[in-house]
Short mmCIF file of C-alpha atoms in Angstrom, two decimals:
data_model
loop_
_atom_site.label_atom_id
_atom_site.label_comp_id
_atom_site.label_asym_id
_atom_site.label_seq_id
_atom_site.Cartn_x
_atom_site.Cartn_y
_atom_site.Cartn_z
CA MET A 1 -3.49 9.65 -0.79
CA PRO A 2 -2.90 9.81 2.94
CA GLN A 3 0.67 8.45 2.72
CA ARG A 4 3.43 8.99 0.18
CA ILE A 5 5.40 5.93 1.34
CA VAL A 6 3.61 2.59 1.80
CA GLU A 7 4.99 -0.82 2.72
CA ILE A 8 4.37 -3.58 0.19
CA THR A 9 5.07 -7.28 0.52
CA PRO A 10 6.44 -8.66 -1.69
CA PRO A 11 7.75 -5.74 -3.76
CA GLY A 12 6.60 -6.02 -7.34
CA VAL A 13 5.95 -4.28 -10.60
CA GLU A 14 2.44 -3.07 -9.71
CA LEU A 15 0.86 -1.70 -6.55
CA LYS A 16 -2.88 -1.46 -5.80
CA ILE A 17 -4.02 0.72 -2.86
CA PRO A 18 -7.65 0.89 -1.68
CA PHE A 19 -8.76 4.54 -1.51
CA ARG A 20 -12.19 6.20 -1.30
CA GLY A 21 -14.32 3.43 -2.77
CA GLY A 22 -11.83 2.27 -5.37
CA TYR A 23 -8.24 1.27 -6.00
CA GLU A 24 -5.38 3.50 -7.11
CA HIS A 25 -2.96 1.54 -9.31
CA PHE A 26 0.73 2.38 -9.52
CA LYS A 27 3.56 0.92 -11.63
CA ALA A 28 7.22 0.71 -10.66
CA THR A 29 9.60 3.04 -12.48
CA SER A 30 13.34 2.74 -12.95
CA ARG A 31 13.79 5.66 -10.53
CA HIS A 32 14.72 5.43 -6.86
CA ALA A 33 14.54 7.88 -3.97
CA ASP A 34 16.75 8.06 -0.90
CA THR A 35 14.45 8.51 2.12
CA GLU A 36 14.61 8.18 5.90
CA GLN A 37 13.36 4.60 5.34
CA GLY A 38 16.23 3.86 2.94
CA ARG A 39 16.48 3.68 -0.85
CA LEU A 40 13.01 3.07 -2.30
CA THR A 41 11.63 2.33 -5.76
CA VAL A 42 9.54 5.19 -7.15
CA TYR A 43 6.08 4.18 -8.39
CA GLU A 44 3.89 6.35 -10.59
CA TRP A 45 0.11 6.46 -10.74
CA TRP A 46 -1.33 4.46 -13.62
CA GLU A 47 -5.12 4.21 -13.21
CA ARG A 48 -8.06 4.07 -10.83
CA THR A 49 -10.65 1.28 -10.64
CA GLU A 50 -13.87 1.15 -8.63
CA ILE A 51 -14.53 -1.48 -5.95
CA ALA A 52 -17.44 -3.70 -7.00
CA GLU A 53 -20.28 -3.82 -4.50
#
């Protein structure tokens, strides 16, 4: 993934990021990280799906 921190609106339980012909899916964890952008929810990778053509 090109970025470790991505902006999402609205924040939710799941996150889907387009990447190299598919989507990388992440789920929110109960963990948080203190970053230069502030305190952020930590998401972990869950699965990858392909983009239908």
